Short mmCIF file of C-alpha atoms in Angstrom, two decimals:
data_model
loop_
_atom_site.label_atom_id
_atom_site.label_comp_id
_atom_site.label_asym_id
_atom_site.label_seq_id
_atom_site.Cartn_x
_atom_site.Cartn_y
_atom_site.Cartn_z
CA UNK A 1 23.42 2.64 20.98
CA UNK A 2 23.39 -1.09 20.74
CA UNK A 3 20.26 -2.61 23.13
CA UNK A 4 19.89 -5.93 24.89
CA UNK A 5 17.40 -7.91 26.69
CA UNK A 6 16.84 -11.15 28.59
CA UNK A 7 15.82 -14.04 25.55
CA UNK A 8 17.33 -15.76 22.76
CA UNK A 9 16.66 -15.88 19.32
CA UNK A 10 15.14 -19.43 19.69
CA UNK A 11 12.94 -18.75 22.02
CA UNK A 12 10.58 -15.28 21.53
CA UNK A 13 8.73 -14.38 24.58
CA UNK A 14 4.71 -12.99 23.99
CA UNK A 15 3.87 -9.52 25.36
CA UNK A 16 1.26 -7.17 25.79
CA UNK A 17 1.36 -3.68 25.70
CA UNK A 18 -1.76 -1.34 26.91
CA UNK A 19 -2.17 2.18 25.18
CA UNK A 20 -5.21 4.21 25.38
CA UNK A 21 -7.73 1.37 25.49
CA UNK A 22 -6.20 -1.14 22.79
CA UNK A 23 -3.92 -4.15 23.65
CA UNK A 24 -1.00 -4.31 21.06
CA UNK A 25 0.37 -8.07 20.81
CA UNK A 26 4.23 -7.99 20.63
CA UNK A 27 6.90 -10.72 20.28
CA UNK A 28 10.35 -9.89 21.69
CA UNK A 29 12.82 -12.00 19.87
CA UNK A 30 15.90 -10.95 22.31
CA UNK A 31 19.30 -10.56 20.78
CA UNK A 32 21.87 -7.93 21.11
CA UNK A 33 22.87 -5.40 18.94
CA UNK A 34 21.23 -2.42 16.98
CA UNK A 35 17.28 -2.40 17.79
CA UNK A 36 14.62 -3.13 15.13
CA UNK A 37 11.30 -3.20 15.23
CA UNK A 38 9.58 -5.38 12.93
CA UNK A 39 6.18 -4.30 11.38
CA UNK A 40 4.04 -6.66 9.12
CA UNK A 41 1.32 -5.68 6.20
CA UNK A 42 -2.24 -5.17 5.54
CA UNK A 43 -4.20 -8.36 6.68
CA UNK A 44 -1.36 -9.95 8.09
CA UNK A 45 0.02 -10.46 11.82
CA UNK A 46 3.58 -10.52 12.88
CA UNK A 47 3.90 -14.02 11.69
CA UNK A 48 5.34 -13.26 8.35
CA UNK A 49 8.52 -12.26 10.33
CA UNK A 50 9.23 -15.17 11.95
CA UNK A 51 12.07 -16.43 10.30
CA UNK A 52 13.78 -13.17 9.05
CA UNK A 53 12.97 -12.48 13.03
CA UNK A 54 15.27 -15.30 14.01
CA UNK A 55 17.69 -14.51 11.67
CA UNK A 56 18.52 -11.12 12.42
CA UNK A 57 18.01 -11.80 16.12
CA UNK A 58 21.63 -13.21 16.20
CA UNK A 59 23.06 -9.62 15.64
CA UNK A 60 20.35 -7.27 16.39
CA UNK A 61 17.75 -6.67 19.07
CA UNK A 62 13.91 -7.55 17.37
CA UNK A 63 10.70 -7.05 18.64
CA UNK A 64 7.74 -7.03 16.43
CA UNK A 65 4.11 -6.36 17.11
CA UNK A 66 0.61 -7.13 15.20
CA UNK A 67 -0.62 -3.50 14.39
CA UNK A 68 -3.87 -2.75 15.77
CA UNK A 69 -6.82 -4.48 14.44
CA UNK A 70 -4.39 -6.97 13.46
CA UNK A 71 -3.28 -10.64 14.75
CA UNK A 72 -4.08 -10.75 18.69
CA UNK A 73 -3.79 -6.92 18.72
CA UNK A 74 -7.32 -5.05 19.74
CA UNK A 75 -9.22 -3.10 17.01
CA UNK A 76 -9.11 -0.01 19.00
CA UNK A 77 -12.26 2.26 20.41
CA UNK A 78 -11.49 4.60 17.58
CA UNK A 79 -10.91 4.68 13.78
CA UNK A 80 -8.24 3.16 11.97
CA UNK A 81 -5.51 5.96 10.92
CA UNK A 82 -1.99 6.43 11.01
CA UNK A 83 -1.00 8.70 13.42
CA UNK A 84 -2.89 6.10 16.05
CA UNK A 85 -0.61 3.18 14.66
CA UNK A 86 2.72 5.49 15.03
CA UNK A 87 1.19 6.09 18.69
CA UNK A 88 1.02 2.46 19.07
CA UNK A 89 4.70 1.92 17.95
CA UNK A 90 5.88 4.48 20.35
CA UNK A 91 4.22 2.90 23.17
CA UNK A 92 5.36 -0.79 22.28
CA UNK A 93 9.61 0.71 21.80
CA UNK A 94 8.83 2.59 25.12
CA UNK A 95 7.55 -0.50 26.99
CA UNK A 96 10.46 -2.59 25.50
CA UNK A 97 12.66 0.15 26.61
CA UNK A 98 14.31 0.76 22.65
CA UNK A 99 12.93 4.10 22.16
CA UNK A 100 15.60 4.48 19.35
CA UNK A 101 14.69 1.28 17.08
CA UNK A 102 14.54 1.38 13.88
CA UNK A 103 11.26 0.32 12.47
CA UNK A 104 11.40 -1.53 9.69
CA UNK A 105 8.43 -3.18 7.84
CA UNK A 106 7.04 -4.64 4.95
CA UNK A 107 3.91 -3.55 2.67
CA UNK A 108 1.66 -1.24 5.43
CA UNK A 109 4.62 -1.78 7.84
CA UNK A 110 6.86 -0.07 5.21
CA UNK A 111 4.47 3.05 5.10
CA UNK A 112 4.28 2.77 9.04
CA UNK A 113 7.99 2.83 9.06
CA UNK A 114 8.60 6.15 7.05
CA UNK A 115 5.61 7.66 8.48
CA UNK A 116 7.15 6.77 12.56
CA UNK A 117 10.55 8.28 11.45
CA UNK A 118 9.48 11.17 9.64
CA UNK A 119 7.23 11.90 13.37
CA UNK A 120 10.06 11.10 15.61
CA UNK A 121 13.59 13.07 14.88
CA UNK A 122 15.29 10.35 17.03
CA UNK A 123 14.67 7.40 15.13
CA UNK A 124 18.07 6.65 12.95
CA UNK A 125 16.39 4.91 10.22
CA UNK A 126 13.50 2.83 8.35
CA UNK A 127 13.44 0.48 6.08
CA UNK A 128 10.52 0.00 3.77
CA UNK A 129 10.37 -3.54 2.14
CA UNK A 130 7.40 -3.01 -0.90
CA UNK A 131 5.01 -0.52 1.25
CA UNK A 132 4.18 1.37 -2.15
CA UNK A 133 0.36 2.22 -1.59
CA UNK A 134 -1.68 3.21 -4.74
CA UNK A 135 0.50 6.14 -6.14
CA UNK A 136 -0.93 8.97 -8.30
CA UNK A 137 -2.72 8.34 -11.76
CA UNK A 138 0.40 9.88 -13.64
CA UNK A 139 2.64 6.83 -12.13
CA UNK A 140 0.70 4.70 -14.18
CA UNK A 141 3.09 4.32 -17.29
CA UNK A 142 0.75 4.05 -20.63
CA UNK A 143 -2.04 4.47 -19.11
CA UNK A 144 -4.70 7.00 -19.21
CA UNK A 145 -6.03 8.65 -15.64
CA UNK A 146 -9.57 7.40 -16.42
CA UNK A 147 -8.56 3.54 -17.12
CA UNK A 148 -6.70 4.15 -14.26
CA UNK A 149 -8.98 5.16 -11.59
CA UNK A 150 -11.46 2.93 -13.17
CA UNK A 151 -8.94 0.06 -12.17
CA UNK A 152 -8.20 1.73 -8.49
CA UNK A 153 -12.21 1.70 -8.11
CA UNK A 154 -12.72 -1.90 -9.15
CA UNK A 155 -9.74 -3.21 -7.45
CA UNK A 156 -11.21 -1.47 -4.31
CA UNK A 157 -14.03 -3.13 -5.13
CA UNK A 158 -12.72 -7.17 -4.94
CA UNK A 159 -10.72 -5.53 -1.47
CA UNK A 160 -14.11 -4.54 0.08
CA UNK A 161 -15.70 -8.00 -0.48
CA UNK A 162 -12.85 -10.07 1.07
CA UNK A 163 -12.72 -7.47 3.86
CA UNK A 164 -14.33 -9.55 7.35
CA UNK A 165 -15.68 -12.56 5.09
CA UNK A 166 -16.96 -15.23 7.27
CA UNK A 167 -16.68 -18.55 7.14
CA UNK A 168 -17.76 -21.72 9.12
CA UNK A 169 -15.44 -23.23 11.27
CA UNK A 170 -15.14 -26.18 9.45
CA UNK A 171 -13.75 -24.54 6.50
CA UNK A 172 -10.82 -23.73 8.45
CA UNK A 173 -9.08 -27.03 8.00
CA UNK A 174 -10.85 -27.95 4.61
CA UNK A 175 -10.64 -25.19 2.60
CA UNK A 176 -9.02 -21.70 4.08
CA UNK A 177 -5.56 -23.77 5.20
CA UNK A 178 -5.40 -25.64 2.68
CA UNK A 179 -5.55 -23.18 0.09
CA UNK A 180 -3.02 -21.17 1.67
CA UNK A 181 -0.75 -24.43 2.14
CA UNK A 182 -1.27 -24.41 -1.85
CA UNK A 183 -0.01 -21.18 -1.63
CA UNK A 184 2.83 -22.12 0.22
CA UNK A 185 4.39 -24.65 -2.13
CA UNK A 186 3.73 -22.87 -5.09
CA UNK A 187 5.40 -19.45 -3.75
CA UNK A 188 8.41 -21.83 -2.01
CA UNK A 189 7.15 -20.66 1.55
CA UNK A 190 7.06 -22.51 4.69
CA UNK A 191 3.83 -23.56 5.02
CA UNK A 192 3.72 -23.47 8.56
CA UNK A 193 4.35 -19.97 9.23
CA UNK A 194 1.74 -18.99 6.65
CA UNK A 195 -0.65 -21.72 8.95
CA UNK A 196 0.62 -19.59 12.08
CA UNK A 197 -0.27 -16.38 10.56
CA UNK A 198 -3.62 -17.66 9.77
CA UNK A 199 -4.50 -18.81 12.94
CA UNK A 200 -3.22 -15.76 14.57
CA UNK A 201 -5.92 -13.76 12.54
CA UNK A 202 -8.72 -15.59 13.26
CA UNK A 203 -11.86 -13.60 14.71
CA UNK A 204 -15.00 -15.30 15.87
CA UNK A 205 -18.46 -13.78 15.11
CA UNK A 206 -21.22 -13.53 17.96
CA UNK A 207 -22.64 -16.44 15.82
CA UNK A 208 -19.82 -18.76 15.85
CA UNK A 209 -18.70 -17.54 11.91
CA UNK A 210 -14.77 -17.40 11.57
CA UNK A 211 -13.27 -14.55 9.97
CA UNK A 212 -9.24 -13.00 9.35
CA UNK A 213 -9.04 -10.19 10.57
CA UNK A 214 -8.89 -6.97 10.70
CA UNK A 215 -12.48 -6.66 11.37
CA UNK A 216 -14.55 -4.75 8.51
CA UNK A 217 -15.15 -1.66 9.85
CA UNK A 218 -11.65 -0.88 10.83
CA UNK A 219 -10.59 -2.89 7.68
CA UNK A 220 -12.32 -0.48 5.51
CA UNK A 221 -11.14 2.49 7.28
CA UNK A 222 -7.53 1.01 7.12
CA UNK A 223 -8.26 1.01 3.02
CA UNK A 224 -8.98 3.89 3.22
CA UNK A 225 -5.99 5.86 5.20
CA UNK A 226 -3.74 4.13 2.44
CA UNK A 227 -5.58 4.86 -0.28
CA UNK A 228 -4.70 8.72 0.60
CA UNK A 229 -1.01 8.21 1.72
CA UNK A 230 1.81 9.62 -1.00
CA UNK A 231 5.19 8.85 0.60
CA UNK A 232 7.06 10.78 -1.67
CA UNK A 233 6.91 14.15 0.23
CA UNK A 234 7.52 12.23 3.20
CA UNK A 235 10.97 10.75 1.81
CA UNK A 236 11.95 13.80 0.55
CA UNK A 237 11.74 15.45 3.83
CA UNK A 238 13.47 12.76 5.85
CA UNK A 239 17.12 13.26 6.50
CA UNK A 240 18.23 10.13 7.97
CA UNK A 241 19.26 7.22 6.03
CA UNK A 242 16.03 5.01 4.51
CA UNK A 243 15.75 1.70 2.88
CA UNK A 244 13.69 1.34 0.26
CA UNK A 245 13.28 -2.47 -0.94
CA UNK A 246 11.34 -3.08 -4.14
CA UNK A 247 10.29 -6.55 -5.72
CA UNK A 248 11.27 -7.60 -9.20
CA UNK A 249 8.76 -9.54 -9.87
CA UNK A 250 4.77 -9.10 -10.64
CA UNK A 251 2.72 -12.62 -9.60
CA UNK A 252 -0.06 -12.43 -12.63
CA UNK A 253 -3.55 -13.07 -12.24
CA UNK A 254 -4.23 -13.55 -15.82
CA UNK A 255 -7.89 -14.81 -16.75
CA UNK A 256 -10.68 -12.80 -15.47
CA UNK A 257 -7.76 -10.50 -13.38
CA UNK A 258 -5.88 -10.06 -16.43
CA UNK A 259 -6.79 -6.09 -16.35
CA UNK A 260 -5.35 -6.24 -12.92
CA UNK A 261 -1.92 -7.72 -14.19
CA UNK A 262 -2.02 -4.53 -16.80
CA UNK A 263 -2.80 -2.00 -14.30
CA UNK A 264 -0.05 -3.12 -11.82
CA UNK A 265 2.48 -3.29 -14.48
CA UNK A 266 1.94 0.32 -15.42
CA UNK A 267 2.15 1.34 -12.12
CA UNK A 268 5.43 -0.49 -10.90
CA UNK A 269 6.87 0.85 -14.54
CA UNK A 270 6.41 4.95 -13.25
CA UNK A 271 6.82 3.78 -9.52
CA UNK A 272 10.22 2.52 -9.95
CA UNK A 273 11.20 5.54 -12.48
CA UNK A 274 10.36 7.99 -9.76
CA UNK A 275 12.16 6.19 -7.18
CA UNK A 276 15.08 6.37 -8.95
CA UNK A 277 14.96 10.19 -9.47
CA UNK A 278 13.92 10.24 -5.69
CA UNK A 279 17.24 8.58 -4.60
CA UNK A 280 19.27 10.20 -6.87
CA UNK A 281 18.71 13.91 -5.72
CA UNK A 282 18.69 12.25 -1.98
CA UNK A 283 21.31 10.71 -1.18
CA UNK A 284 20.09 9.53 2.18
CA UNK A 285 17.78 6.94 0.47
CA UNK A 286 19.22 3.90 -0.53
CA UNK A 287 17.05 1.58 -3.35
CA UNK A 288 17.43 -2.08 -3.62
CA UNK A 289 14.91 -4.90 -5.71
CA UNK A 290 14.80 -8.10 -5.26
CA UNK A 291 14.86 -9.69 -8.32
CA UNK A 292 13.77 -12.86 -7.32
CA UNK A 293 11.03 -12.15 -5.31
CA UNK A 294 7.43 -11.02 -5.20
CA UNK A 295 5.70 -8.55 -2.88
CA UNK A 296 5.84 -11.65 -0.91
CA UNK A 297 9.21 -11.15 -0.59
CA UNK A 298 9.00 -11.26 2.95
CA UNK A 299 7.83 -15.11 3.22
CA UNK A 300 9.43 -16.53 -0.22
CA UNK A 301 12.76 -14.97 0.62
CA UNK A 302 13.56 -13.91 4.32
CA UNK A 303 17.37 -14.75 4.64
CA UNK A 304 17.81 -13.06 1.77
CA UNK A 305 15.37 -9.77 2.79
CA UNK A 306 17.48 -10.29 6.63
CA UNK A 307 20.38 -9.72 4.71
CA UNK A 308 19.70 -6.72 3.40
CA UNK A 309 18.55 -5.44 6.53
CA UNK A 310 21.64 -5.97 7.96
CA UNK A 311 24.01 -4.32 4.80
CA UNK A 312 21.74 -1.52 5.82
CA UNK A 313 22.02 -1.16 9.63
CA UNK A 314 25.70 -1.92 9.76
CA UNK A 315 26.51 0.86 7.56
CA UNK A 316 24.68 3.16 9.33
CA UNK A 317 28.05 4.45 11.19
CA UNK A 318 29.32 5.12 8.07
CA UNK A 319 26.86 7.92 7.07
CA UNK A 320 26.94 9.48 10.53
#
């Protein structure tokens, strides 16, 4: 059933949601039509969806929300784990009054979305845009399981020391925006909603340091919860139609990272062979790359990842 609310696409209102001791930030886009609820990735806030947000707002009804520890949402009085984030959904579609969304998100969103329908039988869908997590050593095509968990452990590694990095607040300006505005025109990405998102993740130490959150500790703990997520039984118990949205394209490292570039190449290689064998004995999975795009997909391409949201939701009637 189609939802609607006061608010137009060019104008999202701010919200706050309370559950169980942690403010969630949410963004209600308005719009009328099928409900989604958008869901960002690790490290990131709910600006990466700005413009797809704005696009599909003139057909569907979009919220999104910073996940806890994320953005302007609270780190929580407890540890970082899933089944607390698909609480926190639940409470932000029941305050918005769209218990039946459909959550949809990109890289921890994704694994947020499967995991939120596969825990609530009335949700009609998800879509997962790139939310892979670390897979199993076997997925790693032409590679053995030690070189493999080797890699895991020293990727980790470089993921722990970024994790809660401070910085003075004069770096903002100087060095932290600017690189990521060098980011932006190299990827082809608006540089001001990569500047939003970076000023929506700013945390302040007692001392006066800077830092993007999440905030180590839950940070870590985050890490951690996806480093132990498979999603493979989860799709394969599902019944209801998913989305699965993969990127075509690896961004290398090369120099010093080059061993990163190898390891991610084997992996996408048996990750996208087993998705394929997934959807093909499910038919309620549907499997789309973007060929042009990066894991980034979300801010170098979001008419075209809006798009395929909508192919997706409109033929929902179709499989009912």
């Amino acid at each position: 059933m189609p939802s609607s609310a006061p608010g137009s696409p060019a104008s999202p209102a701010e919200f706050t949601v309370e559950r169980d001791g942690v403010t969630l930030a949410v963004r209600d886009h308005g719009g009328t039509g099928t409900p989604l609820l958008l869901l960002h990735g690790a490290s990131r806030t709910l600006a990466d969806w700005s413009v797809a947000a704005a696009d599909l707002a003139t057909d569907h009804r979009v919220v999104s929300m910073d996940l806890r520890a994320h953005g302007r949402s609270g780190p929580g009085p407890t540890p970082w784990t899933f089944p607390a984030v698909l609480d926190d959904i639940e409470a932000v579609l029941e305050a918005r009054g769209i218990p039946e969304a459909i959550p949809v998100g990109h890289s921890l969103g994704g694994m947020a979305a499967a995991l939120y329908a596969d825990a609530h039988p009335h949700t009609p869908a998800a879509v997962n845009l790139d939310g892979v997590g670390h897979g199993r050593p076997e997925q790693y095509v032409g590679l053995d399981r030690d070189t493999v968990l080797q890699g895991l452990a020293r990727a980790r590694q470089f993921s722990e020391a970024a994790m809660g990095t401070t910085f003075a607040p004069e770096a903002l300006e100087t060095t932290v925006l600017a690189q990521q505005a060098a980011m932006a025109e190299a990827l082809g990405i608006a540089p001001e909603v990569l500047d939003e998102g970076v000023r929506r993740a700013l945390g302040e130490t007692p001392e006066g340091q800077l830092y993007l959150r999440p905030e180590r500790e839950r940070g870590l703990e985050m890490l951690d919860r996806m480093k132990e997520l498979d999603l493979f039984p989860v799709y394969r118990r599902l019944t209801r139609p998913v989305l699965i949205v993969r990127a075509g394209r690896l961004v290398a490292q090369g120099g010093p990272l080059a061993w990163f570039d190898e390891l991610m190449a084997a992996y996408v290689k048996g990750l996208d062979r087993d998705l394929r064998r997934l959807a093909a004995a499910h038919p309620h999975i549907t499997l789309h790359t973007v060929d042009d795009a990066s894991h980034a997909m979300l801010l170098e391409r979001p008419h075209a990842v809006a798009g395929l949201i909508r192919s997706f939701t409109t033929g929902l009637g179709s499989r009912s």
